[in-house]
Coordinates of C-alpha atoms and ligand atoms in Angstrom, one line a residue:
M1 CA 9.0 -15.2 26.7
M2 CA 8.2 -18.7 27.9
M3 CA 9.9 -20.2 24.9
I4 CA 13.4 -19.4 26.0
N5 CA 15.3 -22.3 27.3
R6 CA 18.0 -21.3 29.6
Q7 CA 19.9 -24.5 29.4
T8 CA 20.2 -24.8 25.5
C9 CA 20.5 -21.2 24.8
G10 CA 22.9 -20.3 27.7
V11 CA 21.1 -17.0 28.1
I12 CA 19.7 -15.3 31.1
I13 CA 16.4 -13.5 30.9
A14 CA 15.5 -11.5 33.9
A15 CA 11.7 -11.9 34.4
A16 CA 11.7 -8.7 36.3
A17 CA 13.1 -6.9 33.4
I18 CA 10.6 -8.3 30.9
L19 CA 7.9 -7.0 33.1
S20 CA 9.4 -3.5 33.1
F21 CA 9.4 -3.6 29.4
N22 CA 13.2 -3.8 29.1
P23 CA 14.2 -7.3 28.6
V24 CA 17.9 -7.8 28.3
I25 CA 19.9 -10.9 27.4
S26 CA 23.4 -10.9 29.1
G27 CA 25.7 -13.7 28.1
G28 CA 29.2 -13.7 29.1
E29 CA 30.8 -10.7 30.6
D30 CA 30.6 -8.1 27.9
F31 CA 27.8 -9.4 25.8
H32 CA 24.5 -7.5 26.1
F33 CA 21.3 -7.7 24.0
T34 CA 18.4 -5.6 24.6
F35 CA 15.1 -6.4 22.8
P36 CA 13.6 -3.0 22.7
E37 CA 15.2 -0.7 19.9
A38 CA 17.3 -3.7 18.7
T39 CA 18.8 -2.8 15.3
I40 CA 19.4 -5.3 12.5
D41 CA 23.2 -5.1 13.2
E42 CA 22.8 -5.8 16.9
I43 CA 20.4 -8.7 16.1
Q44 CA 22.9 -10.2 13.6
A45 CA 25.7 -9.8 16.1
A46 CA 23.7 -11.5 18.8
F47 CA 22.9 -14.4 16.3
A48 CA 26.5 -14.8 15.4
E49 CA 27.5 -15.0 19.0
N50 CA 24.8 -17.6 19.6
K51 CA 23.2 -15.3 22.2
L52 CA 19.9 -14.8 20.5
T53 CA 17.7 -16.9 18.3
S54 CA 15.2 -15.8 15.8
R55 CA 12.6 -17.8 17.8
Q56 CA 13.3 -15.7 20.9
L57 CA 13.0 -12.5 18.8
V58 CA 9.7 -13.5 17.4
E59 CA 8.4 -14.5 20.8
F60 CA 9.5 -11.0 22.1
Y61 CA 7.7 -9.2 19.3
I62 CA 4.5 -11.5 19.6
T63 CA 4.4 -10.6 23.3
Q64 CA 4.6 -7.0 22.5
I65 CA 1.8 -7.3 20.0
E66 CA -0.4 -9.2 22.5
N67 CA 0.2 -6.5 25.2
L68 CA 0.1 -3.4 23.0
N69 CA -2.2 -4.2 20.0
P70 CA -5.4 -4.0 22.0
R71 CA -4.7 -0.4 22.4
L72 CA -2.5 0.5 19.3
K73 CA -4.4 -1.6 16.9
S74 CA -1.5 -1.5 14.4
V75 CA -1.4 -5.2 13.6
L76 CA -4.2 -7.0 11.6
E77 CA -2.8 -10.5 11.7
V78 CA 0.1 -12.4 13.3
N79 CA 1.4 -15.1 11.0
P80 CA 0.7 -18.5 12.4
D81 CA 3.9 -19.6 10.6
A82 CA 6.1 -16.9 12.1
R83 CA 7.6 -19.2 14.9
N84 CA 8.2 -21.9 12.3
Q85 CA 9.9 -19.6 10.0
A86 CA 12.1 -18.4 13.0
D87 CA 12.9 -22.1 13.8
E88 CA 14.0 -22.6 10.2
A89 CA 16.2 -19.6 10.2
D90 CA 17.7 -20.8 13.5
L91 CA 18.4 -24.2 12.0
A92 CA 19.9 -22.7 8.8
R93 CA 22.2 -20.6 10.8
K94 CA 23.3 -23.6 13.0
R95 CA 24.0 -25.7 10.0
R96 CA 25.8 -22.9 8.3
S97 CA 28.2 -22.5 11.1
R98 CA 28.7 -26.2 11.6
D99 CA 29.3 -27.0 7.8
D100 CA 31.4 -24.1 6.9
Q101 CA 32.9 -21.8 9.5
S102 CA 34.5 -19.5 6.8
L103 CA 31.1 -18.6 5.4
R104 CA 30.1 -15.2 6.7
S105 CA 26.5 -14.2 7.7
L106 CA 23.4 -15.4 5.9
G107 CA 22.4 -11.8 5.1
K108 CA 21.2 -8.9 7.1
L109 CA 17.5 -9.9 7.1
H110 CA 18.0 -13.6 7.9
G111 CA 15.9 -14.6 10.8
V112 CA 14.7 -11.0 11.3
P113 CA 11.0 -10.6 11.7
V114 CA 9.3 -8.1 9.2
L115 CA 5.7 -6.8 9.2
L116 CA 3.9 -6.1 5.8
K117 CA 1.3 -3.5 5.1
D118 CA -1.9 -5.3 4.5
T119 CA -1.8 -4.4 0.8
I120 CA 1.3 -6.5 0.1
A121 CA 0.2 -10.0 -0.9
T122 CA 1.5 -13.1 0.8
K123 CA 0.5 -16.6 -0.4
D124 CA 0.3 -18.2 3.1
K125 CA -2.3 -18.3 5.9
L126 CA -2.3 -14.4 6.1
N127 CA -5.0 -12.5 4.3
T128 CA -4.2 -9.5 2.1
T129 CA -7.1 -7.0 2.3
A130 CA -6.3 -3.3 2.4
G131 CA -7.9 -3.5 5.9
S132 CA -11.4 -4.2 4.4
Y133 CA -13.6 -7.1 4.9
A134 CA -14.3 -7.2 1.1
L135 CA -11.0 -8.9 0.5
V136 CA -11.1 -11.4 3.5
G137 CA -10.7 -14.9 2.1
S138 CA -9.5 -13.8 -1.3
V139 CA -6.5 -16.0 -2.5
V140 CA -3.6 -14.6 -4.3
G141 CA -1.8 -16.4 -7.0
R142 CA 1.7 -15.8 -5.3
D143 CA 3.7 -13.7 -3.0
A144 CA 4.4 -10.1 -3.9
T145 CA 7.9 -9.8 -5.4
V146 CA 9.1 -7.9 -2.5
V147 CA 7.8 -10.8 -0.2
E148 CA 9.6 -13.4 -2.4
R149 CA 12.8 -11.6 -1.9
L150 CA 12.3 -11.3 1.9
R151 CA 11.5 -15.2 2.2
D152 CA 14.6 -16.0 -0.1
A153 CA 16.7 -14.0 2.4
G154 CA 15.4 -16.0 5.3
A155 CA 13.3 -13.1 6.8
V156 CA 10.5 -14.0 9.1
I157 CA 7.0 -12.8 7.9
L158 CA 5.6 -11.6 11.2
G159 CA 2.3 -10.6 10.0
K160 CA 0.1 -7.8 8.4
A161 CA 0.1 -4.2 9.6
S162 CA -3.1 -2.1 9.8
L163 CA -3.6 0.9 7.4
T164 CA -5.9 3.6 6.5
E165 CA -8.4 1.4 4.7
W166 CA -7.8 1.1 1.0
Y167 CA -5.1 3.8 1.3
S168 CA -8.0 6.2 2.4
F169 CA -9.0 6.0 -1.4
R170 CA -12.4 4.7 -0.5
S171 CA -13.4 8.2 0.7
L172 CA -10.6 10.8 0.6
G173 CA -10.7 13.1 3.5
K174 CA -13.4 11.2 5.3
I175 CA -11.7 8.0 6.5
P176 CA -9.6 8.9 9.6
N177 CA -5.8 8.2 9.4
G178 CA -5.2 4.8 10.7
W179 CA -8.6 3.6 10.5
C180 CA -9.8 0.4 8.7
A181 CA -12.8 -1.8 9.2
R182 CA -10.9 -4.8 10.2
G183 CA -8.5 -3.1 12.6
G184 CA -10.4 -0.3 14.0
Q185 CA -8.8 3.0 14.9
A186 CA -4.9 2.6 15.2
Q187 CA -3.3 5.0 17.8
N188 CA -0.1 7.0 17.8
P189 CA 1.9 5.4 20.5
Y190 CA 3.5 8.8 21.6
L191 CA 0.2 10.7 22.0
P192 CA -3.2 8.9 22.0
S193 CA -4.8 11.9 20.7
G194 CA -2.1 12.5 18.0
D195 CA -2.6 11.8 14.4
P196 CA -1.0 8.5 13.5
C197 CA -1.1 9.7 9.8
G198 CA -1.5 7.2 7.1
S199 CA -1.9 5.2 5.1
S200 CA 1.0 2.9 6.2
S201 CA 0.0 3.7 9.9
G202 CA 0.4 0.2 11.2
S203 CA 3.8 -0.4 9.6
A204 CA 5.0 2.8 11.3
I205 CA 3.3 2.4 14.8
S206 CA 4.3 -1.3 15.1
V207 CA 8.0 -0.5 14.5
A208 CA 7.8 2.6 16.8
A209 CA 6.3 0.5 19.7
N210 CA 8.9 -2.4 19.2
M211 CA 6.3 -4.7 18.0
V212 CA 8.5 -5.9 15.1
A213 CA 12.1 -5.2 13.8
V214 CA 11.3 -3.5 10.6
S215 CA 8.2 -3.3 8.3
L216 CA 7.2 -2.4 4.7
G217 CA 4.8 0.3 3.7
S218 CA 3.9 1.7 0.4
E219 CA 3.5 5.4 -0.8
T220 CA 1.6 7.0 -3.6
H221 CA 1.3 10.5 -2.0
G222 CA 2.8 10.6 1.7
S223 CA 1.8 7.2 2.9
I224 CA 5.3 6.1 4.1
L225 CA 6.8 9.6 4.8
C226 CA 3.9 11.0 6.9
P227 CA 3.2 8.0 9.3
A228 CA 6.9 7.6 9.8
D229 CA 7.2 11.4 10.6
H230 CA 4.2 11.3 13.0
N231 CA 5.3 8.1 14.8
S232 CA 9.1 8.9 15.1
V233 CA 10.6 6.3 12.8
V234 CA 12.5 6.3 9.7
G235 CA 10.5 6.1 6.5
F236 CA 12.1 5.5 3.2
K237 CA 10.1 6.2 0.0
P238 CA 12.2 4.9 -2.9
T239 CA 12.2 6.2 -6.5
V240 CA 9.1 4.8 -8.2
G241 CA 10.3 1.6 -10.0
L242 CA 13.2 0.9 -7.8
T243 CA 11.1 -1.6 -5.8
S244 CA 8.7 -3.9 -7.6
R245 CA 5.0 -3.3 -7.1
A246 CA 4.0 -6.7 -8.4
G247 CA 1.5 -8.3 -6.1
V248 CA 0.7 -5.1 -4.1
I249 CA -2.8 -3.6 -4.2
P250 CA -2.3 -0.6 -6.4
V251 CA -3.5 3.1 -6.3
L252 CA -1.8 4.9 -9.3
P253 CA 1.0 2.8 -10.6
I254 CA 3.0 5.7 -12.0
H255 CA 3.5 7.0 -8.4
D256 CA 3.2 3.8 -6.3
T257 CA 6.3 2.7 -4.5
I258 CA 7.1 0.1 -1.8
G259 CA 9.6 1.0 0.9
P260 CA 11.0 0.3 4.4
I261 CA 9.9 1.7 7.8
S262 CA 12.4 1.2 10.6
R263 CA 13.8 2.7 13.8
T264 CA 17.3 3.6 12.2
V265 CA 18.5 4.6 8.8
S266 CA 20.7 1.6 8.5
D267 CA 17.9 -0.8 9.1
A268 CA 15.8 1.0 6.3
V269 CA 18.8 0.7 4.0
Y270 CA 19.4 -3.0 4.7
L271 CA 15.8 -3.8 3.9
L272 CA 16.0 -1.5 0.7
D273 CA 19.0 -3.4 -0.4
L274 CA 17.1 -6.6 -0.3
I275 CA 13.9 -5.4 -2.1
V276 CA 15.3 -3.3 -5.0
G277 CA 15.8 -4.5 -8.5
F278 CA 14.4 -5.5 -11.8
D279 CA 11.3 -7.5 -11.9
P280 CA 9.7 -8.9 -15.1
R281 CA 6.4 -8.9 -13.2
D282 CA 6.7 -5.0 -13.0
Y283 CA 8.7 -4.8 -16.2
E284 CA 8.6 -1.2 -17.4
A285 CA 9.0 0.7 -14.1
T286 CA 11.7 -1.6 -12.6
S287 CA 13.7 -1.9 -15.7
E288 CA 13.8 1.8 -16.0
A289 CA 14.8 2.4 -12.3
A290 CA 17.3 -0.5 -12.2
K291 CA 19.9 1.8 -13.8
F292 CA 19.9 3.8 -10.6
I293 CA 21.0 0.9 -8.4
P294 CA 24.7 1.2 -7.5
V295 CA 27.2 -1.7 -7.7
G296 CA 27.5 -3.0 -4.2
G297 CA 24.1 -1.8 -3.3
Y298 CA 23.2 1.0 -0.8
K299 CA 24.8 0.1 2.5
Q300 CA 28.1 1.5 1.3
F301 CA 26.4 5.0 1.7
L302 CA 25.9 4.6 5.5
N303 CA 28.7 7.1 6.0
R304 CA 29.0 9.2 9.2
D305 CA 30.7 11.9 7.2
G306 CA 27.9 11.8 4.6
L307 CA 27.1 15.4 5.0
K308 CA 30.5 16.8 4.1
G309 CA 30.3 18.8 0.9
K310 CA 26.6 18.3 0.4
R311 CA 24.4 21.1 -0.7
L312 CA 21.0 21.0 0.9
G313 CA 18.1 23.3 -0.1
V314 CA 15.6 24.8 2.1
V315 CA 12.4 25.5 0.2
R316 CA 10.8 27.9 2.6
N317 CA 7.6 28.4 0.5
L318 CA 6.7 24.8 1.1
F319 CA 6.1 25.3 4.8
N320 CA 6.1 29.0 5.7
S321 CA 2.5 29.5 5.3
R322 CA 1.7 26.3 7.2
N323 CA 1.3 26.0 10.9
V324 CA 4.9 25.0 11.8
S325 CA 5.8 27.5 14.4
T326 CA 6.3 25.0 17.1
I327 CA 8.8 22.9 15.2
I328 CA 10.7 25.7 13.5
P329 CA 13.1 26.3 16.4
T330 CA 14.1 22.8 16.3
F331 CA 14.4 22.9 12.6
E332 CA 16.7 25.9 12.7
H333 CA 18.7 24.1 15.3
H334 CA 19.1 21.1 13.0
L335 CA 20.1 23.2 10.0
N336 CA 23.0 24.4 12.2
T337 CA 23.9 20.8 13.0
L338 CA 23.8 19.9 9.2
R339 CA 26.2 22.9 8.6
K340 CA 28.5 21.9 11.5
S341 CA 28.6 18.4 9.9
G342 CA 29.9 19.9 6.7
A343 CA 26.7 20.5 4.6
T344 CA 26.1 23.9 2.9
I345 CA 22.5 25.1 3.5
V346 CA 21.1 26.9 0.6
D347 CA 18.4 28.9 2.4
N348 CA 15.2 30.8 1.4
L349 CA 14.6 28.9 -1.9
E350 CA 11.1 28.9 -3.4
I351 CA 9.5 26.4 -5.7
S352 CA 7.1 28.0 -8.2
N353 CA 3.4 26.9 -8.2
V354 CA 3.6 25.4 -4.8
D355 CA -0.3 26.0 -4.3
V356 CA -1.0 23.9 -7.4
I357 CA 1.5 21.3 -6.6
S358 CA 0.2 20.7 -3.1
N359 CA -3.3 20.6 -4.3
P360 CA -4.3 17.1 -5.7
S361 CA -7.4 18.6 -7.3
K362 CA -5.5 21.2 -9.1
N363 CA -2.2 19.4 -9.9
G364 CA -3.7 16.5 -12.0
E365 CA -3.0 13.9 -9.3
L366 CA -6.7 13.2 -8.3
T367 CA -7.8 12.9 -12.0
A368 CA -5.1 10.5 -12.6
M369 CA -5.7 8.5 -9.5
L370 CA -9.4 8.3 -10.0
A371 CA -8.9 6.6 -13.4
G372 CA -5.7 4.8 -12.5
F373 CA -7.1 3.2 -9.3
K374 CA -10.1 1.6 -11.1
T375 CA -7.9 0.2 -13.9
S376 CA -5.2 -1.1 -11.8
V377 CA -7.5 -2.4 -8.9
N378 CA -9.4 -4.3 -11.3
D379 CA -6.4 -5.9 -12.8
Y380 CA -5.3 -6.8 -9.3
L381 CA -8.6 -8.4 -8.5
K382 CA -8.8 -10.2 -11.8
D383 CA -5.4 -11.9 -11.2
L384 CA -6.6 -13.4 -7.7
V385 CA -7.1 -17.1 -7.7
S386 CA -10.3 -16.6 -6.0
S387 CA -12.1 -13.7 -4.4
P388 CA -15.5 -12.6 -3.0
V389 CA -14.8 -9.3 -5.1
R390 CA -13.6 -9.2 -8.7
S391 CA -14.0 -5.6 -9.5
L392 CA -14.3 -2.0 -8.0
A393 CA -18.0 -2.3 -8.8
D394 CA -18.1 -5.4 -6.6
I395 CA -16.3 -3.6 -3.7
I396 CA -18.7 -0.8 -3.8
A397 CA -21.6 -3.3 -3.7
F398 CA -20.0 -5.3 -0.9
N399 CA -19.6 -1.9 1.1
Q400 CA -23.3 -1.1 0.6
K401 CA -24.4 -4.5 1.6
N402 CA -22.1 -4.5 4.6
S403 CA -22.6 -0.9 5.5
V404 CA -22.4 -1.3 9.2
L405 CA -19.3 -3.4 9.2
E406 CA -17.5 -0.9 6.8
N407 CA -19.0 2.1 8.6
I408 CA -20.3 3.5 5.2
K409 CA -22.7 5.8 7.0
E410 CA -20.0 7.8 8.6
Y411 CA -17.1 7.5 6.3
G412 CA -18.7 6.8 3.0
Q413 CA -17.2 5.6 -0.3
D414 CA -17.3 8.7 -2.3
T415 CA -13.9 8.4 -3.9
F416 CA -14.6 4.7 -4.9
I417 CA -17.8 5.8 -6.6
S418 CA -16.0 8.8 -8.4
S419 CA -13.4 6.3 -9.6
E420 CA -15.8 3.8 -10.7
K421 CA -17.4 6.5 -12.9
T422 CA -14.1 6.9 -14.9
C423 CA -13.3 4.9 -18.0
G424 CA -9.7 4.4 -18.4
F425 CA -6.7 6.6 -19.1
G426 CA -8.2 8.9 -21.8
E427 CA -7.2 12.5 -22.9
K428 CA -8.0 14.1 -19.6
E429 CA -5.8 11.7 -17.7
R430 CA -3.0 12.2 -20.1
K431 CA -3.2 15.9 -19.7
A432 CA -3.1 15.4 -15.8
V433 CA 0.1 13.5 -16.0
E434 CA 1.6 16.0 -18.3
L435 CA 0.7 18.7 -15.8
M436 CA 2.3 16.8 -13.1
E437 CA 5.5 16.3 -15.2
K438 CA 5.6 19.9 -16.2
L439 CA 5.1 21.1 -12.5
S440 CA 8.0 18.8 -11.5
R441 CA 10.4 20.1 -14.3
D442 CA 9.5 23.7 -13.5
G443 CA 9.5 23.1 -9.9
I444 CA 12.0 20.8 -8.0
E445 CA 14.0 19.7 -11.0
K446 CA 14.8 23.3 -11.9
L447 CA 15.4 24.4 -8.5
M448 CA 17.9 21.5 -7.7
I449 CA 19.8 22.0 -11.0
E450 CA 20.1 25.7 -10.7
N451 CA 21.3 25.6 -7.1
K452 CA 23.4 22.5 -7.7
L453 CA 21.5 20.8 -4.7
D454 CA 22.2 17.3 -3.5
A455 CA 18.9 17.2 -1.6
I456 CA 16.1 19.4 -0.2
V457 CA 15.4 19.3 3.6
T458 CA 12.0 20.1 5.1
P459 CA 10.6 20.0 8.6
G460 CA 7.8 17.5 8.9
T461 CA 5.8 16.3 5.9
H462 CA 5.7 19.5 3.7
S463 CA 7.6 18.0 0.8
I464 CA 5.3 15.0 0.3
S465 CA 3.3 16.5 -2.7
V466 CA 6.5 17.8 -4.5
L467 CA 8.0 14.1 -4.1
G468 CA 4.6 12.5 -4.9
I469 CA 3.7 14.0 -8.1
G470 CA 7.3 13.4 -9.7
G471 CA 7.7 9.8 -8.3
Y472 CA 10.9 11.2 -6.5
P473 CA 12.4 9.6 -3.5
G474 CA 12.5 10.8 0.1
I475 CA 13.6 9.6 3.5
T476 CA 12.4 11.1 6.9
V477 CA 14.4 10.8 10.1
P478 CA 13.1 11.5 13.7
A479 CA 13.9 15.0 14.4
G480 CA 12.0 16.0 17.6
Y481 CA 8.9 16.0 19.8
D482 CA 6.7 19.1 20.3
S483 CA 5.6 20.3 23.7
N484 CA 2.7 17.8 23.7
G485 CA 5.1 14.9 22.9
M486 CA 4.0 14.7 19.3
P487 CA 6.8 13.4 17.0
F488 CA 8.1 15.1 13.9
G489 CA 10.9 14.3 11.5
L490 CA 13.3 15.9 9.1
C491 CA 12.6 14.8 5.5
F492 CA 15.3 14.7 2.9
G493 CA 14.0 14.5 -0.8
G494 CA 15.8 14.4 -4.1
L495 CA 15.7 13.7 -7.8
K496 CA 15.0 10.2 -9.2
G497 CA 17.8 7.7 -8.3
T498 CA 19.4 9.9 -5.8
E499 CA 19.0 7.5 -2.9
P500 CA 22.9 7.2 -2.4
K501 CA 22.9 11.0 -1.5
L502 CA 19.8 10.8 0.6
I503 CA 21.2 7.8 2.6
E504 CA 24.5 9.7 3.2
V505 CA 22.7 12.8 4.5
A506 CA 20.1 11.0 6.4
Y507 CA 22.5 8.7 8.1
A508 CA 24.9 11.4 8.9
F509 CA 22.2 13.6 10.3
E510 CA 20.8 10.6 12.4
Q511 CA 24.2 9.8 13.8
A512 CA 24.8 13.6 14.6
T513 CA 21.5 13.8 16.5
L514 CA 20.1 10.4 17.6
V515 CA 16.7 12.0 18.4
R516 CA 14.5 8.9 18.5
K517 CA 13.1 8.0 21.9
Q518 CA 10.8 5.0 22.7
P519 CA 7.2 5.9 23.0
P520 CA 6.1 6.4 26.6
L521 CA 4.2 3.0 26.7
S522 CA 5.9 1.1 29.5
K523 CA 3.9 2.5 32.3
S524 CA 0.6 1.9 30.6
I525 CA 1.1 -1.8 29.6
E526 CA -1.3 -3.8 31.6
L527 CA 0.0 -7.3 31.8
T528 CA -2.9 -9.7 32.1
Q529 CA -2.7 -12.7 34.4
E530 CA -2.4 -14.9 31.2
N531 CA 0.6 -12.8 29.9
L532 CA 2.2 -12.9 33.3
N533 CA 2.0 -16.7 33.3
Q534 CA 3.5 -16.8 29.9
S535 CA 6.3 -14.5 30.7
I536 CA 7.6 -16.6 33.7
Ligands
NAG1 C1 -7.7 -15.0 7.2 O1 -9.1 -14.7 7.1 C2 -9.9 -16.0 7.4 C3 -11.3 -15.6 7.1 O2 -11.8 -14.7 8.0 C4 -9.7 -16.3 8.8 O3 -10.3 -17.5 9.2 C5 -8.1 -16.4 9.0 O4 -7.9 -16.7 10.5 C6 -7.3 -15.3 8.6 N1 -6.0 -15.5 8.7 C7 -5.3 -15.1 9.7 C8 -3.8 -15.4 9.9 O5 -5.7 -14.2 10.6
NAG2 C1 -1.2 25.8 15.1 O1 -0.5 25.1 16.1 C2 -0.8 25.3 17.4 C3 0.3 24.5 18.2 O2 0.3 23.1 17.9 C4 -2.3 25.0 17.6 O3 -2.6 25.2 19.0 C5 -3.1 25.8 16.8 O4 -4.5 25.4 17.0 C6 -2.8 25.6 15.3 N1 -3.5 26.4 14.5 C7 -4.1 26.1 13.4 C8 -4.7 27.2 12.7 O5 -4.1 25.0 13.0

């Protein structure tokens, strides 16, 4: 916090407050800005009042990262240009208000620090590596499209978030959630022994622990929804194609999607508004999904009464046989809240073939992924300006050669090797895709149409497979903590393009419950002498 200049900013920062992990800016009688849990609206209000600078925000988050990352290991790299970008944003804001008072704000993300999953390419000093040493030093041709949009909007690229290495696709089931060679084992900030889930682990943990304002993750099968659920943050998995995947390391393009992770539904929606839309670099998927984008964007659906008149389905056979007994009472309580807020709960529904749908080896998903990954990752690697590896075969060879660094002995690279053995999207893969489409048609599509549902609601992560194999959207909202303190969320899912309804129900549920708590980290932060000096 050393960068804060009391004279020029006119803000008072109590050093004692910083040390107790609760820094507050008070300027004037009724102005109050608290760094931890700051929302985008609060940040923009503080900017507009000249009570906060983007630079101060960046300094706060970098201090948080310095303090917490040795334990949480959720950030791989901090952008050496983050402070400069913040200064530029501050300058632009100053100019704007001097030149034309009538102009409203510069946009919701202007000056706001964003962390990117380490699979989202940036053409700057940051590496883009999927957590693996194999891609360190590779040079991308340009920013991912979602990053271009962030930069155009004046957002600050704070750095790269850790993840389960290669989306865990190096060795499915063997690589622990949140582990990558470059970052080590990331930790759940609520429960050190708790599963951080993956693969967007770092994106979720960092937001949960107030190491950044918002982040981007990606999902093919649960990779946004699950870590968000397990780390008590909001995760928004958009309909496939709503957000461009150009410049993002792929898994299976027919299912890959990029989405926000944040502490509140409105923050997720502001970020979504910025990154959606047609992109010629991801032509087919984005041109198809662009028709779903409402005129005026998504923030108009942040409606406190959003649950009124909604029909929400509870598909009991998605989770009845699972070990959910500890969260079921809270779930039932939340169902009552949803009813009281005006929704109709259509209970005791069943989707047919749930066992097949939930099993990637049976539903066609794994077959499609094995072939799709090889083809698409080879395309990504070929596009790089320069890179130590140019193909999946090169990565496998790199891992063999650097087996200690990549912990090949323990975690293996079985899935990579299986993927390398495939040769493109043939008859078998087309059949696999057809099977997923049929399971979706006979499953969630039929259920939602027959019951006239607006969304389905699930405790925890049990709708991930249903949403994954159909490219459907979902949003998870913090819903509680079990007796050990382990978080869980409520997940709302729906058919393609139903983001407006999902936002209405998720926002109304969030506002009716406000369950999210900060992780219990403050006591365990050990400020080193160096940090102390910096803080004063
Ligand atoms: C990117 O990787 C290179 C090579 O290891 C390293 O020197 C550089 O510091 C990395 N960039 C950042 C921002 O950490
Ligand atoms: C079910 O959950 C309880 C409480 O979290 C746990 O103690 C138990 O080991 C779990 N059982 C199984 C079979 O996973």
